[in-house]
Coordinates of C-alpha atoms in Angstrom, one line a residue:
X241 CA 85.2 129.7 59.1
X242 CA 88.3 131.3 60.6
X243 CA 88.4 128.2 63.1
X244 CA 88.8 125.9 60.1
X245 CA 90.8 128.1 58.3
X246 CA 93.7 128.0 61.0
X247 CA 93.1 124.0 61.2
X248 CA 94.0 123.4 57.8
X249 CA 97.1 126.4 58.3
X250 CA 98.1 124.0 61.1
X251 CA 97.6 120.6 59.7
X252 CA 99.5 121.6 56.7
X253 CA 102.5 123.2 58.3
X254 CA 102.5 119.8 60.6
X255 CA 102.9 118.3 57.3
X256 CA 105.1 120.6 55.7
X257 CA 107.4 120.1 58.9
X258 CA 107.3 116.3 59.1
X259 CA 108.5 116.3 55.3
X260 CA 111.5 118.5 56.0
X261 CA 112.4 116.0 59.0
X262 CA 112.0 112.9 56.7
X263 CA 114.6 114.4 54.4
X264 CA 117.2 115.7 57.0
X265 CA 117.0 112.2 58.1
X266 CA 117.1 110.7 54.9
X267 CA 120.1 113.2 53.4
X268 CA 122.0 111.8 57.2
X269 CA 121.8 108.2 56.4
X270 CA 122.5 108.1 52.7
X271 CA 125.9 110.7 53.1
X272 CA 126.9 108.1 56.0
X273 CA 126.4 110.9 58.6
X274 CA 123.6 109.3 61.0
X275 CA 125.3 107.7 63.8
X276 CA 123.1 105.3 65.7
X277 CA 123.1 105.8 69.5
X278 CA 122.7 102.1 70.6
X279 CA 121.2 101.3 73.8
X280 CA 119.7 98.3 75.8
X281 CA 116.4 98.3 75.4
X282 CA 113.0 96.3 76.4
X283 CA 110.4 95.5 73.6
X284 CA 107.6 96.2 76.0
X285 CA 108.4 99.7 76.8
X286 CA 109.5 100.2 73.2
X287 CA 106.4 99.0 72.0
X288 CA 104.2 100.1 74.6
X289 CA 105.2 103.8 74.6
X290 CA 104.7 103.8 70.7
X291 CA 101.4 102.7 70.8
X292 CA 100.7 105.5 73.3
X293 CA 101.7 108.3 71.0
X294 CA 99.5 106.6 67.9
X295 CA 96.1 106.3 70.6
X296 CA 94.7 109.4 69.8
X297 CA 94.3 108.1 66.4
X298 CA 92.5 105.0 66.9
X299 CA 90.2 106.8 69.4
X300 CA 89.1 108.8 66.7
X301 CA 88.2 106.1 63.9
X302 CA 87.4 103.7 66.8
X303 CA 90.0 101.0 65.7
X304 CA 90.9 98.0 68.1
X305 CA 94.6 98.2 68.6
X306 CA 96.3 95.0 69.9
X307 CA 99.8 94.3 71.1
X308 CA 101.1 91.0 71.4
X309 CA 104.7 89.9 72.4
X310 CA 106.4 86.5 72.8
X311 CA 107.3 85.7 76.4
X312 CA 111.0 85.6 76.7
X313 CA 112.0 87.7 74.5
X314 CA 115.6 89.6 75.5
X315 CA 115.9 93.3 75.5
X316 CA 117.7 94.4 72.1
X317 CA 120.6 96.9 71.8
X318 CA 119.5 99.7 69.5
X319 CA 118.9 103.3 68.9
X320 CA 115.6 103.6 70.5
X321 CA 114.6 106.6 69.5
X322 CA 114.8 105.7 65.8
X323 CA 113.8 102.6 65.8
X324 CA 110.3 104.3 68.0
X325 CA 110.2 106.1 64.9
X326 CA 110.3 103.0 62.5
X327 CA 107.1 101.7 64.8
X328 CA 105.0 104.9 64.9
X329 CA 105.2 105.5 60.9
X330 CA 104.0 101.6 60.4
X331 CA 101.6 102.2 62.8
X332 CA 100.3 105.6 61.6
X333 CA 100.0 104.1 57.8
X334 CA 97.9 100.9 59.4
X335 CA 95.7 103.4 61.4
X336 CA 95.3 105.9 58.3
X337 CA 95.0 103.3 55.4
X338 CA 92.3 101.1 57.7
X339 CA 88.8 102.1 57.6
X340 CA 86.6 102.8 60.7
X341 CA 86.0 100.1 63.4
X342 CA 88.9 98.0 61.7
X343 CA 91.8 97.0 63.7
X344 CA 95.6 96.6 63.7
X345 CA 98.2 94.7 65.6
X346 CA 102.0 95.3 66.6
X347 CA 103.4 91.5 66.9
X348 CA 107.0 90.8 68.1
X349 CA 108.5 87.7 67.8
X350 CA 111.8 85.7 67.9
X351 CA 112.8 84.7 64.4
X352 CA 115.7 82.0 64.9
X353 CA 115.8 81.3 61.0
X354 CA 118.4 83.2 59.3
X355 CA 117.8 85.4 55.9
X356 CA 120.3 86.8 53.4
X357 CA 120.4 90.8 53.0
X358 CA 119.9 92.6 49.4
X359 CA 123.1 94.3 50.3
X360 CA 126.7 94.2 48.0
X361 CA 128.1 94.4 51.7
X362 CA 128.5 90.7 52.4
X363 CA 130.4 91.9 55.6
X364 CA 127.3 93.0 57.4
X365 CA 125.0 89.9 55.6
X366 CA 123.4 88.1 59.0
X367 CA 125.2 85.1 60.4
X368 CA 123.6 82.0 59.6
X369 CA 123.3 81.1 63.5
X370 CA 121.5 84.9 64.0
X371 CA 118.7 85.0 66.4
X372 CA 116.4 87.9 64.9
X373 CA 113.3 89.9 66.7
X374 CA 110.4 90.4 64.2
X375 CA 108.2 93.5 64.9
X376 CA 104.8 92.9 62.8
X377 CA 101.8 95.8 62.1
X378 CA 98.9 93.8 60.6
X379 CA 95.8 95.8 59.5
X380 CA 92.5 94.8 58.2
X381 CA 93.1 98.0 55.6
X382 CA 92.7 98.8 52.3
X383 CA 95.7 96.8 51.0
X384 CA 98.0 97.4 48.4
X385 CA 97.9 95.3 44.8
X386 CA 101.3 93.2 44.2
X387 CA 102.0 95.5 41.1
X388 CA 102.6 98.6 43.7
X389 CA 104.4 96.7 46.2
X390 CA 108.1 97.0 45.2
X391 CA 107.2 100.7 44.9
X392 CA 106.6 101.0 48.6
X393 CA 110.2 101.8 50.0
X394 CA 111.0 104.1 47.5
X395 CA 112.1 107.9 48.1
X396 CA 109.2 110.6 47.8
X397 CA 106.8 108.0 45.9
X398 CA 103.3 107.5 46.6
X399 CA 100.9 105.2 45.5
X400 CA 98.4 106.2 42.5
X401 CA 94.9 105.1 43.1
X402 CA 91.6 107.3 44.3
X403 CA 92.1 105.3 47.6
X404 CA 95.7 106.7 48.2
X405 CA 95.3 109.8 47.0
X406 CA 92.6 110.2 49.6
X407 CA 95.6 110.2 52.2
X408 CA 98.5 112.6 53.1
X409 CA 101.9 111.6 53.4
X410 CA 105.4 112.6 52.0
X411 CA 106.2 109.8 50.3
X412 CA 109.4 109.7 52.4
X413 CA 108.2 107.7 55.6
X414 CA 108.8 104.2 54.3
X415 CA 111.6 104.9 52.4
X416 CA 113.2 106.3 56.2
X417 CA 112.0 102.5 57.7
X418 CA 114.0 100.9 55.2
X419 CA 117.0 102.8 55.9
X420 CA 116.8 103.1 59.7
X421 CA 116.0 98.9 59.9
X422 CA 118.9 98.5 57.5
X423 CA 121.3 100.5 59.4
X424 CA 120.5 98.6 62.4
X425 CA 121.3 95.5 60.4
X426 CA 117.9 94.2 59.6
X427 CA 115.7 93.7 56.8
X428 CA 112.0 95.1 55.9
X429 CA 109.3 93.6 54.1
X430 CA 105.7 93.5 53.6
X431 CA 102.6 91.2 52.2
X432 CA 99.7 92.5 51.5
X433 CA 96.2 91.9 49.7
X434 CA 93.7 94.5 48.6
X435 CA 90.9 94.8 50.3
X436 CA 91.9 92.4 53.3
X437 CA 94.8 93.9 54.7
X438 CA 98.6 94.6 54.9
X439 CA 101.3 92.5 56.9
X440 CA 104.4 95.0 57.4
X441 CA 107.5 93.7 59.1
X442 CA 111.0 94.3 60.1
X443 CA 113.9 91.7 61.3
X444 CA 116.4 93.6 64.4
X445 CA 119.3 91.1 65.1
X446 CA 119.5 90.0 68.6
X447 CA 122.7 90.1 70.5
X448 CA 124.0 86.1 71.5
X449 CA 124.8 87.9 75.2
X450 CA 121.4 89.1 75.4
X451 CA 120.0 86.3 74.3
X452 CA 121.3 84.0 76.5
X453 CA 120.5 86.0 79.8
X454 CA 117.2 86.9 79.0
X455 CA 114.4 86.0 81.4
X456 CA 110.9 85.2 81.4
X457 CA 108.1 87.9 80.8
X458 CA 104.3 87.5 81.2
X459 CA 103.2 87.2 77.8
X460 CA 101.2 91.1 76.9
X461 CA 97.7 91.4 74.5
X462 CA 97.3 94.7 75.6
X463 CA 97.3 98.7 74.4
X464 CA 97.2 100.2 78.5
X465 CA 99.9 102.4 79.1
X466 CA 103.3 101.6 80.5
X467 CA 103.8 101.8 84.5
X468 CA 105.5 104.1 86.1
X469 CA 109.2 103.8 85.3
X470 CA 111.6 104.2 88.0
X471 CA 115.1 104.7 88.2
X472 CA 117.3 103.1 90.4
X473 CA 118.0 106.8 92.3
X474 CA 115.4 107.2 94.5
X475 CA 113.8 110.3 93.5
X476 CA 110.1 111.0 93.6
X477 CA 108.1 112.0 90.4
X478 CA 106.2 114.6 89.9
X479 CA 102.7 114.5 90.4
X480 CA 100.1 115.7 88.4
X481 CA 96.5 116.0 88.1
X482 CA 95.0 115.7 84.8
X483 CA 91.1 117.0 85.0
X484 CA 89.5 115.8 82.0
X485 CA 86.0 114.1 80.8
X486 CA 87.3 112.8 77.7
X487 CA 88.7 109.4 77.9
X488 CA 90.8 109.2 74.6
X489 CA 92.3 112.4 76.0
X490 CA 93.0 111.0 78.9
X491 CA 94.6 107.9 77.7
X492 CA 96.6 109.7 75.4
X493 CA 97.8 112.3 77.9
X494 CA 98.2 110.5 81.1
X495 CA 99.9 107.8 79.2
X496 CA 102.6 110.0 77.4
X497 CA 103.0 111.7 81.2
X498 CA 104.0 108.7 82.9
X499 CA 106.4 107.7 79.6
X500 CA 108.1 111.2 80.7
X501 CA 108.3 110.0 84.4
X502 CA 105.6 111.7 85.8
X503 CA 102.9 110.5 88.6
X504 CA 99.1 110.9 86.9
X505 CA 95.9 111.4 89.3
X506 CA 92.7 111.8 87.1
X507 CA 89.7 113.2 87.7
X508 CA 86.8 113.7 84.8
X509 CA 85.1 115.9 86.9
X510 CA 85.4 119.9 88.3
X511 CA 84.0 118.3 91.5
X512 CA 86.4 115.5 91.6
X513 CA 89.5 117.7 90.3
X514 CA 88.8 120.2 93.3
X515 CA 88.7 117.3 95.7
X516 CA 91.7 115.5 94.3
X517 CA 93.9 118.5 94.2
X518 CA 92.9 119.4 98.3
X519 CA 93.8 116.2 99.1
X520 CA 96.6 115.2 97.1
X521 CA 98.4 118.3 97.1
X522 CA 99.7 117.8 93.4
X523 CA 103.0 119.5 91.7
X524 CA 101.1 120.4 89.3
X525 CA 97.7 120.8 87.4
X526 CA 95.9 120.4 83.9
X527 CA 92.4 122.0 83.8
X528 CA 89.9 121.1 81.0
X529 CA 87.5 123.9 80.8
X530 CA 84.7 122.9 79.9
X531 CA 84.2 119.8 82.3
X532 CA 80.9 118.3 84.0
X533 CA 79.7 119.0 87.3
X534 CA 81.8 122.1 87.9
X535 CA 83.7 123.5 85.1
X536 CA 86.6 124.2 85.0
X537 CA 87.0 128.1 85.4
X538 CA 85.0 127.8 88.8
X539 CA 87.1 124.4 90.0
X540 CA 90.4 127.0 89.6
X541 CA 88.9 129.5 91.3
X542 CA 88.0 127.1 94.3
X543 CA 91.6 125.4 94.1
X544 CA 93.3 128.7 94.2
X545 CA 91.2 129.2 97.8
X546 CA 93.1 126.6 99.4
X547 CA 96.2 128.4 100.9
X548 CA 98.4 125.5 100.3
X549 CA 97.7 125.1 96.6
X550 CA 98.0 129.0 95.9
X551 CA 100.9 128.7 94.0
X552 CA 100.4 125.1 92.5
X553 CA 100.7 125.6 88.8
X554 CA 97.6 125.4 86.9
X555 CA 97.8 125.1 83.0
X556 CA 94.0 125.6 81.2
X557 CA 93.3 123.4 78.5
X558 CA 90.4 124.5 76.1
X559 CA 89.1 123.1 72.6
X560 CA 87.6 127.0 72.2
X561 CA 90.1 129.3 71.3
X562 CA 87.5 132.1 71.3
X563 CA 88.9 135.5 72.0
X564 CA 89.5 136.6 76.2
X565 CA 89.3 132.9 76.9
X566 CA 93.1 133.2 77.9
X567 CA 92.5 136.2 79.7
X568 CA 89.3 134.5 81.6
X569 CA 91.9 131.5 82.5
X570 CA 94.1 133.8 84.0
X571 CA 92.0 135.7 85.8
X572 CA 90.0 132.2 87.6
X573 CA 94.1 130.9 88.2
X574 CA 95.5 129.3 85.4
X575 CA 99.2 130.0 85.5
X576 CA 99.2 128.8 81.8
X577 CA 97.0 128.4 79.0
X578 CA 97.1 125.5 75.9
X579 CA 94.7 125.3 72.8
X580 CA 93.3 121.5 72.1
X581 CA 94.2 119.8 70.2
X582 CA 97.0 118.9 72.6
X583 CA 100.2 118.3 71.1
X584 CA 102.0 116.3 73.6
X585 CA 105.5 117.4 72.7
X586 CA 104.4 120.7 72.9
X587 CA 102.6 120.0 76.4
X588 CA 105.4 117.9 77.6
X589 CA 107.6 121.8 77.7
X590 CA 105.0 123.7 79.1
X591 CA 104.8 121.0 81.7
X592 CA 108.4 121.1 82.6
X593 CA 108.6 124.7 82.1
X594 CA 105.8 125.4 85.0
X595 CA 107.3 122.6 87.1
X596 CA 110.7 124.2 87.0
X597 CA 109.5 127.5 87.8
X598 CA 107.3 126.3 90.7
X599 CA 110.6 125.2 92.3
X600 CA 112.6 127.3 92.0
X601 CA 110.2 129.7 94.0
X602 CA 109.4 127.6 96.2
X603 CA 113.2 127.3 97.0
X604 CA 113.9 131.0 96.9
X605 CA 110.6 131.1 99.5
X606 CA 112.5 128.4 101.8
X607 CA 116.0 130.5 101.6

């Protein structure tokens, strides 16, 4: 009872936090105060690293996610970081508004044809010659009637039927995708049938310079995560070693590690993580606790035998939260300790945090 208790505490201050977000954001664009930081960016790292922080989602209601992008595409100069937040809230409405074992698809494609904005600014109105990259998120959903589309982009609405109200949301999230395309120069839009599906898209404008330098790319119809990205420095990642069993888990985690630069071993065993982490040697290590085989308590213990991995960091992940399991992590190892369910951000620091820490010790040791 108290378990739940503190999940519904959490899921609505989540909620609570996203909304107050969505109007900072919102109150920044429409004072003229949101400056875009512009970058060159590639749609398959853009897309690809979206579609790993909306996985754990379609694990859960077993949805097949697809992603398909036209070959020869150019890289686009945008704020990335917005426009990643355009992609996950069309993606999180597809995933929440489409019922189990449905599916939805992120779609990019050139767009040569030229449209006219809604906008009294006939300054920024696309040039007639304007290449533009459409981003698609098809569902096989619940739909929306045609009466409730031209509602969709409006500030804190939400739609009124059973179906909807089924669903949280702050009524601010499309309303922000309108804006932030805008901004960028583009154009929304969305068709949609009840009971088949919805068809939400957005139009970036491509840059002529781009465009004409851009070179051929395997065409992709795939959700795996991104490769390893490296810099043009020469500087070796971090590794670490996630021991899980779970395999959405481990998608979702390893794949949002190696978006933040980091090398990922796996092992969905206690056996397998003790062997791993002997040989390997890794910078650093996520424990599951309760794992097959050995669990994970007794594979810490073990690691913490080999002289050489003493000081590795070790942070305990556990879906129990019962009281003196921190105290029980400590005591087998653990260096750290997170609750499930993991919140990557939130990982992502204590990951860093422990890394840091590990090195600077192990340079004070070498002084």
């Amino acid at each position: 009872m108290q378990k739940d208790a503190i999940k519904v505490i959490d899921r609505n201050g989540t909620h609570l936090l996203q909304l107050i977000n969505d109007i900072i954001d919102l109150t920044r664009i429409e004072s003229g105060k949101m400056e875009l930081q512009r970058q060159q960016t590639k749609i398959n790292d853009l897309c690809e690293n979206s579609l790993v922080l909306v996985r754990q989602q379609t694990f859960n209601k077993q949805i097949q996610i697809h992603l398909q992008i036209t070959p020869t595409l150019p890289d686009l100069i945008i704020d990335k970081q917005r426009i990643t937040k355009v992609l996950i809230n069309l993606l999180n409405n597809a995933i929440k508004f489409t019922p189990e074992k449905g599916s939805v698809t992120l779609k990019v494609t050139s767009k040569p044809e030229a449209f006219q904005l809604n906008s009294a600014n006939t300054e920024s109105s696309p040039n007639s010659t304007q290449t533009w990259i459409r981003f698609s998120v098809i569902d096989t959903g619940i739909g929306i009637s045609q009466e409730n589309i031209g509602k969709l982009f409006q500030s804190f609405v939400q739609l009124d039927s059973a179906l909807n109200r089924k669903y949280s949301g702050t009524g601010l999230g499309l309303c922000l995708v309108k804006q932030i395309v805008e901004l960028h120069g583009g154009k929304v839009g969305v068709i949609s049938e009840e009971w088949v599906g919805s068809h939400f898209w957005f139009d970036l404008p491509c840059d002529d310079l781009l465009l004409r330098s851009s070179t051929p790319t395997l065409p992709i119809d795939s959700v795996d995560p991104p490769a390893q990205v490296t810099s043009e420095a020469p500087i070796v990642p971090f590794c670490i070693l996630l021991a899980e069993d779970s395999l959405p888990n481990i998608k979702t985690i390893s794949g949002y590690l190696k978006i933040k630069g980091y090398r990922v071993l796996i092992a969905q065993d206690g056996e397998k993580a003790v062997n791993i982490a002997k040989s390997e040697h890794p910078d650093l290590i996520l424990m599951d606790i309760q794992m097959p085989k050995v669990d994970g308590l007794e594979a810490m213990k073990l690691i913490r035998q080999d002289s050489a991995l003493k000081d590795t960091p070790i942070i305990a992940l556990t879906g129990l939260a019962m009281d003196g399991d921190r105290e029980k992590c400590l005591a087998a190892g653990a260096t750290d300790y997170f609750t499930k369910p993991v919140r990557l951000k939130q990982l992502a620091i204590i990951v860093e945090e422990n890394l840091r820490v590990a090195k600077q010790s192990s340079e004070s040791y070498q002084i």
